[in-house]
Coordinates of C-alpha atoms and ligand atoms in Angstrom, one line a residue:
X1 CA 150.0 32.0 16.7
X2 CA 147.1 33.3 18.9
X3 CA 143.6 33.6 17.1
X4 CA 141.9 36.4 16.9
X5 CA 138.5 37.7 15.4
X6 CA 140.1 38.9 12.8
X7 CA 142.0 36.2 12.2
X8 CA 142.0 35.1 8.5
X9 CA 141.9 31.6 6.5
X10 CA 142.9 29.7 3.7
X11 CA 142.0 26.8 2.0
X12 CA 143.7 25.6 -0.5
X13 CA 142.0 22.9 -2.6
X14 CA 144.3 20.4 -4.7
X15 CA 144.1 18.3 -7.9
X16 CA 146.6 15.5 -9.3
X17 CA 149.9 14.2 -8.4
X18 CA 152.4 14.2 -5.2
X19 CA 154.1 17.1 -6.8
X20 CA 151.1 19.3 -6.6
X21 CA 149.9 18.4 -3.0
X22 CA 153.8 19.2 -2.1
X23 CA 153.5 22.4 -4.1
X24 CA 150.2 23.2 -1.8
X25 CA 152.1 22.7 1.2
X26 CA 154.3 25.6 0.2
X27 CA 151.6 27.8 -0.6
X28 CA 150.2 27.1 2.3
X29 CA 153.4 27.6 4.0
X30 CA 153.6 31.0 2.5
X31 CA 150.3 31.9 4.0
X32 CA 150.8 30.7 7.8
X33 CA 153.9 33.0 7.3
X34 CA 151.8 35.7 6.2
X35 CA 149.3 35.5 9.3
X36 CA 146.8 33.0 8.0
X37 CA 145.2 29.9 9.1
X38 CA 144.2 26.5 7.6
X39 CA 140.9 25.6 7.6
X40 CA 138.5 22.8 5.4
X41 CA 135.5 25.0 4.3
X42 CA 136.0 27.2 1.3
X43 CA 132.7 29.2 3.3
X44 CA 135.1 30.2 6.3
X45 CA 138.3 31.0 4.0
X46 CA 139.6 34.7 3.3
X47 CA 141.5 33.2 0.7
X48 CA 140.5 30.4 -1.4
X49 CA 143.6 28.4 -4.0
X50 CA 142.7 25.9 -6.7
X51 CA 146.0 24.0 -6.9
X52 CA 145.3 22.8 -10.3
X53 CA 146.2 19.4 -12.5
X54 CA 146.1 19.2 -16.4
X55 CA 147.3 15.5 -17.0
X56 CA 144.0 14.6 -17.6
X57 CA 140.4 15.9 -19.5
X58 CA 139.0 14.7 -16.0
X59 CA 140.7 16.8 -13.9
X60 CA 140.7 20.2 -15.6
X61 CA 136.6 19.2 -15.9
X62 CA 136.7 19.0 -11.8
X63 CA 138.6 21.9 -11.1
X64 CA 136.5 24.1 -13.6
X65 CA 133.3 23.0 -11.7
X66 CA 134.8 23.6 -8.3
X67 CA 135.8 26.9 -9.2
X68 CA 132.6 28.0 -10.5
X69 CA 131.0 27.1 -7.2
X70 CA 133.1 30.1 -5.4
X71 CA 131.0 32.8 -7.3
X72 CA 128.4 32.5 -4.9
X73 CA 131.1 32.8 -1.9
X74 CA 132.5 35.7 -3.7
X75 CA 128.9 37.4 -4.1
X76 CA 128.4 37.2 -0.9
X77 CA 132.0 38.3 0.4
X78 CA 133.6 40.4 -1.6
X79 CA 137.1 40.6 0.0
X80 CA 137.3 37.1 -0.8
X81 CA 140.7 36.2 -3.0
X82 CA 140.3 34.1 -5.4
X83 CA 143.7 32.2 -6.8
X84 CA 144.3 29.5 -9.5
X85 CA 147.6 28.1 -9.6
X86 CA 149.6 25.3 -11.1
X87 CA 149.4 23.0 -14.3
X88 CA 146.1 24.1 -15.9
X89 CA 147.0 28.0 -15.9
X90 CA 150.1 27.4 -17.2
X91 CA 148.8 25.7 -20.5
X92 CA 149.1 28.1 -23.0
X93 CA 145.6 30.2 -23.5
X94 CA 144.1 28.9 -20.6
X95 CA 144.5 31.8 -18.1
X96 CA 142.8 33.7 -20.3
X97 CA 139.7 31.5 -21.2
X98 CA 139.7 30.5 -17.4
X99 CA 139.4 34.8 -16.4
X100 CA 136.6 35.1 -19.1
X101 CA 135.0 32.2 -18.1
X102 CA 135.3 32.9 -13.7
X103 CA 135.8 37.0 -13.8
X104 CA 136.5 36.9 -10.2
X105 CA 139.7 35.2 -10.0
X106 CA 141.9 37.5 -8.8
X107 CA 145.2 35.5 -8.4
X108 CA 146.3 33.6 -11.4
X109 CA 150.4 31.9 -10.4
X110 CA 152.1 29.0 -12.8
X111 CA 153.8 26.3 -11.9
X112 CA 156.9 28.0 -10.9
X113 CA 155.2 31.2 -9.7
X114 CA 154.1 30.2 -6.0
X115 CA 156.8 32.6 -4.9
X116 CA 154.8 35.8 -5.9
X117 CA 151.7 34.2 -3.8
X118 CA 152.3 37.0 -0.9
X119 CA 152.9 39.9 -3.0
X120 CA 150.3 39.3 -4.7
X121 CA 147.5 39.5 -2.1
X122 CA 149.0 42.1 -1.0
X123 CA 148.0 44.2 -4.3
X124 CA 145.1 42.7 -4.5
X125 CA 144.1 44.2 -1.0
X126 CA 145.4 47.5 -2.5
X127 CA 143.3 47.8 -5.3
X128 CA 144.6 46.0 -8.0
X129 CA 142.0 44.3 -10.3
X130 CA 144.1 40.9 -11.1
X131 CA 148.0 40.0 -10.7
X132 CA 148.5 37.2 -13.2
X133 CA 152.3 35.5 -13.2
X134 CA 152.7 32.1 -15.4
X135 CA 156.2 32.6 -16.7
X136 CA 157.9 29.7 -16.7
X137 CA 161.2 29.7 -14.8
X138 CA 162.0 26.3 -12.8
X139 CA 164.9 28.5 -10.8
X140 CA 162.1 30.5 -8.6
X141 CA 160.5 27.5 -6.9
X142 CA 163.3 26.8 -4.1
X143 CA 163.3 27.3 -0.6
X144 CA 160.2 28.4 0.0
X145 CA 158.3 27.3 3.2
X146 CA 156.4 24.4 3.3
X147 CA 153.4 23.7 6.1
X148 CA 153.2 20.2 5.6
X149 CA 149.9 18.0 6.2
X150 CA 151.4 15.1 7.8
X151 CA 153.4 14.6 10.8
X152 CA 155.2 11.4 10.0
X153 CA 155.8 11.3 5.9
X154 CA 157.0 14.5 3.9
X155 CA 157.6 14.9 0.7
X156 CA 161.1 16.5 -0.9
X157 CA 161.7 17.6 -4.2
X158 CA 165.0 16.6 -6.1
X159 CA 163.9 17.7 -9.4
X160 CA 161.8 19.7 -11.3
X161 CA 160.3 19.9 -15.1
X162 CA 160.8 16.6 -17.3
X163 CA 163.0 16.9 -20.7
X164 CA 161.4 13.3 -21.9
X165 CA 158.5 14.4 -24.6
X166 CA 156.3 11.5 -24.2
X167 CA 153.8 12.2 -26.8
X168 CA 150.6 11.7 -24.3
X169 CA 151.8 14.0 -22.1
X170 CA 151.3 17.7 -21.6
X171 CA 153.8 17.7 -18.2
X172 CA 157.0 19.4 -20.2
X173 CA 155.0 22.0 -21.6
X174 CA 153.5 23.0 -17.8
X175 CA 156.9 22.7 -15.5
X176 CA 159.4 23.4 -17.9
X177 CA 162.7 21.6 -18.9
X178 CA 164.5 19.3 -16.2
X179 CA 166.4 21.3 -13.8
X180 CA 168.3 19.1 -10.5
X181 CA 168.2 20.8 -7.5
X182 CA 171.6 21.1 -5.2
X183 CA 173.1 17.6 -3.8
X184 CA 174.1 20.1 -0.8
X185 CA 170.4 21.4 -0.2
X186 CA 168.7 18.4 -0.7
X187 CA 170.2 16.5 2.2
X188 CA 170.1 19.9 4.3
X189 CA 166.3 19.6 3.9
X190 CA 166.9 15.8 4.4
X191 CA 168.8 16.3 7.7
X192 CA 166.2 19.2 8.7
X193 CA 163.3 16.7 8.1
X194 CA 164.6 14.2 10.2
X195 CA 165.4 16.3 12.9
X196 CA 162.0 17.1 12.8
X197 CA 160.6 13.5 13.8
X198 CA 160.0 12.8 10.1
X199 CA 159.6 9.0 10.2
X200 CA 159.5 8.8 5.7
X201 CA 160.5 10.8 3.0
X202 CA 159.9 10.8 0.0
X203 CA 162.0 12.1 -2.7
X204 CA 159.9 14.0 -6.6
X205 CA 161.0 14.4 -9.5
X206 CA 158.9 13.2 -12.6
X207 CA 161.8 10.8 -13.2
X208 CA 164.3 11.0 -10.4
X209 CA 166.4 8.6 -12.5
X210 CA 167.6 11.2 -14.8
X211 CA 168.7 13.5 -11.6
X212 CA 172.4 15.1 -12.0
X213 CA 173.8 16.7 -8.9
X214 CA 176.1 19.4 -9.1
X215 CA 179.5 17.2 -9.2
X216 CA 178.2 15.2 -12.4
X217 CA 176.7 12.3 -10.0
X218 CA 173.3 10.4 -11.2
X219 CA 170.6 9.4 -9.0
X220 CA 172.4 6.5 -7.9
X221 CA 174.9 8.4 -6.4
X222 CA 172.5 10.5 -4.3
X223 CA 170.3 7.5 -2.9
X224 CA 174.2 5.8 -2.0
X225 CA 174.6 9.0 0.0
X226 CA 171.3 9.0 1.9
X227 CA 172.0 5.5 2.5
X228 CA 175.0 6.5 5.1
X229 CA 173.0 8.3 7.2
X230 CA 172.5 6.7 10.7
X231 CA 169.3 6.5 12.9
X232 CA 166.0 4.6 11.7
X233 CA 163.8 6.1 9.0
X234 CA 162.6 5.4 5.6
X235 CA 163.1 6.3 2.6
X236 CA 160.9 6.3 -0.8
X237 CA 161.3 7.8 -4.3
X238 CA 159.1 8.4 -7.2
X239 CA 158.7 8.4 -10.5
X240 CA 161.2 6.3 -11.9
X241 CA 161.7 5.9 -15.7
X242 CA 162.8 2.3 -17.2
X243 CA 164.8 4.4 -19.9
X244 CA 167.1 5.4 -17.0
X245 CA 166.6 3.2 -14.1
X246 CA 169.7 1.1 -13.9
X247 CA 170.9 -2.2 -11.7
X248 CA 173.3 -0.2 -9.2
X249 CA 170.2 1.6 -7.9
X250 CA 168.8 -2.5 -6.8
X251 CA 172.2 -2.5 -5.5
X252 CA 172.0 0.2 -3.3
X253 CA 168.3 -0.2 -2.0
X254 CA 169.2 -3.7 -0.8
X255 CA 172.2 -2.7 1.4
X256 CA 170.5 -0.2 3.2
X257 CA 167.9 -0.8 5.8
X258 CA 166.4 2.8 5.3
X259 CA 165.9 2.4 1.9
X260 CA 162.5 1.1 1.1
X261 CA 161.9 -2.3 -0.9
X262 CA 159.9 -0.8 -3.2
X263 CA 159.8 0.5 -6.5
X264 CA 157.0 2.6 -8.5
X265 CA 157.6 2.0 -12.6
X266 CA 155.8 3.0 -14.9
X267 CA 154.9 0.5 -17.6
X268 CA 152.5 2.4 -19.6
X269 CA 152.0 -0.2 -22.1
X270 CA 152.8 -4.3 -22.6
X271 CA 152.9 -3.2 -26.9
X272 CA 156.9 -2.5 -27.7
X273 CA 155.0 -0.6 -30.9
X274 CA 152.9 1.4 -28.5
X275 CA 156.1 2.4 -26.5
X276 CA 157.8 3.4 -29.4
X277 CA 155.0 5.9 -30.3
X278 CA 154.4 7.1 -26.8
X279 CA 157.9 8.0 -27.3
X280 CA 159.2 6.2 -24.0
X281 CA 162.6 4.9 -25.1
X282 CA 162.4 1.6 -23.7
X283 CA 161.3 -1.4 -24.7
X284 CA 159.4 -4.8 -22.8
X285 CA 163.0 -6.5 -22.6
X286 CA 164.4 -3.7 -21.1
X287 CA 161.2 -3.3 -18.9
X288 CA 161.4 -7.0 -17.8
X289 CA 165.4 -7.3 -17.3
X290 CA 164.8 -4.2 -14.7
X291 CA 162.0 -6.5 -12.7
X292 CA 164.2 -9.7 -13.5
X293 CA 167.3 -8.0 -11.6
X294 CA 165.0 -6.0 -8.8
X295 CA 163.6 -9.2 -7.9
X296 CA 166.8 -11.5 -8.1
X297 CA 168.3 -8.7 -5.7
X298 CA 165.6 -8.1 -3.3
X299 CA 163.1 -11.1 -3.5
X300 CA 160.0 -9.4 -1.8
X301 CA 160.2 -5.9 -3.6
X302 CA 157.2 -4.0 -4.2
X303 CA 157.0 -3.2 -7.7
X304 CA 153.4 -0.8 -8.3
X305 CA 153.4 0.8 -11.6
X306 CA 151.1 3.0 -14.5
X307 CA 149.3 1.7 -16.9
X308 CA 147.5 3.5 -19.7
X309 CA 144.5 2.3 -21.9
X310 CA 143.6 4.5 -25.3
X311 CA 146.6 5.8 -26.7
X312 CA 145.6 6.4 -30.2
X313 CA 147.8 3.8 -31.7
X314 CA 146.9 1.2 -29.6
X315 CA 145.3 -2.1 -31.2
X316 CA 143.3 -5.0 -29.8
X317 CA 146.7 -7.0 -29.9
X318 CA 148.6 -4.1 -28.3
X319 CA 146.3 -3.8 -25.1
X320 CA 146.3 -7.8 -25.4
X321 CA 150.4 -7.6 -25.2
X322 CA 149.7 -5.0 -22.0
X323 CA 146.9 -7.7 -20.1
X324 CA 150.0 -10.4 -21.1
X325 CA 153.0 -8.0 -19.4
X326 CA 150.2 -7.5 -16.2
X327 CA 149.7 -11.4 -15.9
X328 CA 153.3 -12.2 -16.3
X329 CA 155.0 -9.5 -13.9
X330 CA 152.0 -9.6 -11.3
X331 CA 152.7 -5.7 -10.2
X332 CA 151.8 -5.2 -6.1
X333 CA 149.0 -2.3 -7.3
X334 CA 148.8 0.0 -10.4
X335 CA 147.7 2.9 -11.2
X336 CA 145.4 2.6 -14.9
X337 CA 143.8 4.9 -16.5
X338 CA 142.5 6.0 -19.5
X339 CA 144.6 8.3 -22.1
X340 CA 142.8 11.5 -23.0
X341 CA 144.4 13.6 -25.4
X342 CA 146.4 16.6 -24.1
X343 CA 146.7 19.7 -26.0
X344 CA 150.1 20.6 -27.5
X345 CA 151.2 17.1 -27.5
X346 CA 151.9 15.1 -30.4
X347 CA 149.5 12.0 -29.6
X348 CA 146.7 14.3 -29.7
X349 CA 146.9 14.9 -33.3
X350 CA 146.6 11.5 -34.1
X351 CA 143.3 9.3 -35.0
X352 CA 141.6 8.8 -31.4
X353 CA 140.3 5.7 -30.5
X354 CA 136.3 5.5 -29.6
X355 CA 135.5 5.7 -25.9
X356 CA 133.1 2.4 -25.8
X357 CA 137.0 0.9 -26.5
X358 CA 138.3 2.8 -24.1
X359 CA 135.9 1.8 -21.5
X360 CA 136.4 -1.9 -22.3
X361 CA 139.7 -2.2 -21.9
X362 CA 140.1 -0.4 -19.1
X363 CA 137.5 -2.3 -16.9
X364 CA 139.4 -5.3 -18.3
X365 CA 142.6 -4.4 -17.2
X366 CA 141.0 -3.4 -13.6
X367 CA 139.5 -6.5 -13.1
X368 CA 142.8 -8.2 -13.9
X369 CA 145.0 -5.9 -11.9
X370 CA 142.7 -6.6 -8.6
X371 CA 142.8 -10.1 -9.0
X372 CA 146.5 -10.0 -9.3
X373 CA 146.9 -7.8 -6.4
X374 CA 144.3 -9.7 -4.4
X375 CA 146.4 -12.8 -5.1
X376 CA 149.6 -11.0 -4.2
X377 CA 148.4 -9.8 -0.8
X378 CA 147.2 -13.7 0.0
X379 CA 150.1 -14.9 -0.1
X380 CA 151.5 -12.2 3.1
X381 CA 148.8 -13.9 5.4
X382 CA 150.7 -15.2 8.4
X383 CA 153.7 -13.0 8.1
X384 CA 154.9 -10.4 10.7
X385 CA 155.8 -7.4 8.9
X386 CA 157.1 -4.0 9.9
X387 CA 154.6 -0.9 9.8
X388 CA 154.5 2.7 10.1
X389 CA 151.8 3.6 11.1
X390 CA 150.4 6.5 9.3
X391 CA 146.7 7.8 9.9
X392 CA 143.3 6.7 11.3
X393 CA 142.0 3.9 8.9
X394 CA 138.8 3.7 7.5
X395 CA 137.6 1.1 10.0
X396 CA 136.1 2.1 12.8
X397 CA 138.3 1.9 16.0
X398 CA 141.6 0.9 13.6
X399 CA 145.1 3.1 12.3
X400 CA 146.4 2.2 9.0
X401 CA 150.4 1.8 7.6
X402 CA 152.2 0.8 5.5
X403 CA 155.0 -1.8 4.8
X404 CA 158.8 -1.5 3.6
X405 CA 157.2 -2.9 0.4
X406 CA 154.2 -0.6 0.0
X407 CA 151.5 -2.4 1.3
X408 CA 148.6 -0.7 3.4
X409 CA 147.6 -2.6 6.2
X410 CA 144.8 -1.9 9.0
X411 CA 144.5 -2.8 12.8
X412 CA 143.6 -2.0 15.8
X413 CA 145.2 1.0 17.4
X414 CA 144.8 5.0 18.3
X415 CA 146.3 8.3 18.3
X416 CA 149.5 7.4 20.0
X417 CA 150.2 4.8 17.3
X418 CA 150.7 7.1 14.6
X419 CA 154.1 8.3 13.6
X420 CA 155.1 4.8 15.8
X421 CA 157.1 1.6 13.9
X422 CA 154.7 -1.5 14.6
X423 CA 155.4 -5.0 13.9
X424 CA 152.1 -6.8 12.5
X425 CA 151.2 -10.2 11.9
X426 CA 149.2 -10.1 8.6
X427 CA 145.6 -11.9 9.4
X428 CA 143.5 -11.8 6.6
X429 CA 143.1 -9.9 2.9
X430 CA 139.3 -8.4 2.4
X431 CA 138.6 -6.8 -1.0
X432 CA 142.0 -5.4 -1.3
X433 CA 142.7 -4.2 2.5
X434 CA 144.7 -6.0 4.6
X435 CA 144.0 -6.8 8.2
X436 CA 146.5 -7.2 10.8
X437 CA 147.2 -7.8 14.7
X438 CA 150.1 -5.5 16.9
X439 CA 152.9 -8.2 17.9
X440 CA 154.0 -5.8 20.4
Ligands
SF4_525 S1 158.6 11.1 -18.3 FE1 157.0 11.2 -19.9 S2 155.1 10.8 -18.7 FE2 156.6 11.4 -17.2 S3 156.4 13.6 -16.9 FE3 158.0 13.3 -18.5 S4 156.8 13.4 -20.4 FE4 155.3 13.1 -18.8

């Protein structure tokens, strides 16, 4: 595409998981088709998107304060679009008390609403005051483009929406009931990816392990067919649930060198009595007899997990039970955090627990966690281990990849190395980055 002075531009700027930055990378796609550029400063952009999260208080709070920034922009251009998309509009209410709140949004699009994106600015250009579109209807979010941010990893759906009703969590509500995509489509997009010089991919769902293709198979039977495929990449899937994670899924990640040795599973809590009121459906023995098998089967798996501090129900002997499961399964990393009640969901109706306790806990649980992982990443000191190398690191003059199991390690290297396989000899571990030196 040649630029032009009038050449227009986008910036898109995104909140929460791996689902929303994909879902940014097809609105983006959808603009680049349109005629429009990327760029990084919401001053330059013609069209600015707030790819929105609701999981957590924290990150509506952000969003909201980054979208009241763009007044100023808008004050100053007025052709500027504004658009809000994704898990906080589609809360019920909230597009509403986010118009009165920002009158100049102009472009308001749900979760499964990116599709309307172009038609939209095209009314808006002609006059229209606002387009607002947040019903929710999982079967209009495939095959649309994607304009993806990386050149070596990309990120697939299988899934969309989550049928599971954990009490804490407002997902459901925002994407909808569980729909699986096409068995057919996904390895299309697979096959299209790789042709592409895609090195990783990753497959989304919020729990790939309840995915049903279209011939009645499970999610088992979908990673056994991706394992057939020839030629060297990798291959990584999140999130998993314990209630439906089962042992022939270990099977098939060990027999197949593309597979990664890695898993990310969500404990959420060490209390069996907090499970059962987050409403998870699995219990620590069921938790522990996945990890049990994983690591029987594939001895130097990556297991990285969630962890959540807060939930209402949760007692000094719960979150004791949780710092117990942490010491006894030593996870590679985690993800903690603090619960914050959701509207809608049924854990926010209960009594709340103070925040000093909140606070507590979870700087406990941190401390622990990096220890662990600390410990865990020692102990790879001295081994060569293969890398793909995925970006400049945050060390001067140093790229940074990561390992079959997870790991992120930094060394010395440039442009050419990214996208590139590397074999590294882990050197040292230094406040939980790992250092390594190019074999070849
Ligand atoms: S499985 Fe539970 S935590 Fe995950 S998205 Fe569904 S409801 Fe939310």
């Amino acid at each position: 595409m040649q630029v032009n002075s009038s050449q227009k531009y986008f910036n898109i700027i995104t909140y929460g998981c791996q689902m929303n930055v994909h879902e940014s990378e097809k609105l983006a796609g959808i603009l680049y088709e349109s005629g429009y550029l990327p760029c990084s400063e919401m001053e330059k952009a013609d069209i600015i998107i707030f790819n929105t999260c609701c999981i957590r208080d924290n990150a509506e709070k952000k969003a909201e304060s980054k979208i009241g920034m763009v007044k100023k922009l808008k004050k100053l251009k007025p052709s500027l679009i504004v658009a809000v998309c994704g898990c906080m509009v589609q809360q019920k209410g909230k597009a509403d008390e986010l118009i009165s709140k920002f009158p100049f949004i102009d472009i308001v699009l749900g979760t499964s609403n990116s599709k309307m994106l172009k038609s939209a600015i095209e009314k808006i250009n002609s006059g229209l005051k606002r387009f607002i579109d947040i019903e929710l209807d999982s079967s209009k979010i495939e095959n649309l483009p994607a304009l993806r941010s990386d050149r070596t990893n990309a990120w697939l759906n299988i899934m969309y929406g989550c049928d599971n009703f954990c009490t804490y969590c407002i997902v459901p509500y925002v994407r909808g009931r569980e729909r699986s995509r096409n068995k057919q489509e996904i390895l299309c997009e697979l096959y299209g990816l790789l042709e592409k010089g895609y090195k990783e991919i990753t497959l989304l769902g919020q729990n790939v392990n309840s995915y049903k293709s279209e011939d009645g198979e499970g999610f088992d039977g979908l990673l056994s067919e991706i394992s057939k495929i020839n030629g060297k990449f990798r291959l990584r899937f999140m999130t998993s649930h314990p209630k439906d994670f089962n042992e022939n899924i270990i099977d098939i990640m060990a027999d197949s060198p593309n597979i990664c040795n890695h898993i990310h599973l969500p404990l959420q809590s060490g209390s069996d009595k907090v499970l059962k009121d987050m409403n998870r459906k699995y219990n620590m023995e069921k938790y522990l007899s996945i990890i049990d098998y994983a690591r029987k089967i594939i001895p130097d798996i990556g297991i990285t997990t969630d962890i959540m501090v807060g939930f209402p129900t949760e007692t000094e002997e719960d979150f004791e039970q949780t710092l117990n499961a942490v010491k006894t399964i030593k996870f590679s990393s985690a993800f903690t955090f603090v619960y914050s009640p959701r509207r809608f969901t049924a854990a926010s109706k209960m009594e709340q627990i103070d925040e000093q306790t909140k606070r507590k806990r979870i700087i406990e649980l941190v401390a622990l966690q990096n220890k662990i992982t600390a410990e865990n990443n020692k102990k790879l000191i001295g081994k060569d281990m293969e890398v793909l190398t995925e970006d400049f690191s945050r060390y001067e003059g140093m790229v940074c990849g990561r390992t079959d199991c997870g790991r992120m390690v930094n060394f010395e290297g440039n442009q050419q190395d990214i996208g590139k396989f590397m074999s590294i000899g882990i050197e040292k571990v230094k406040t939980g980055s790992m250092f390594g030196k190019r074999r070849d």
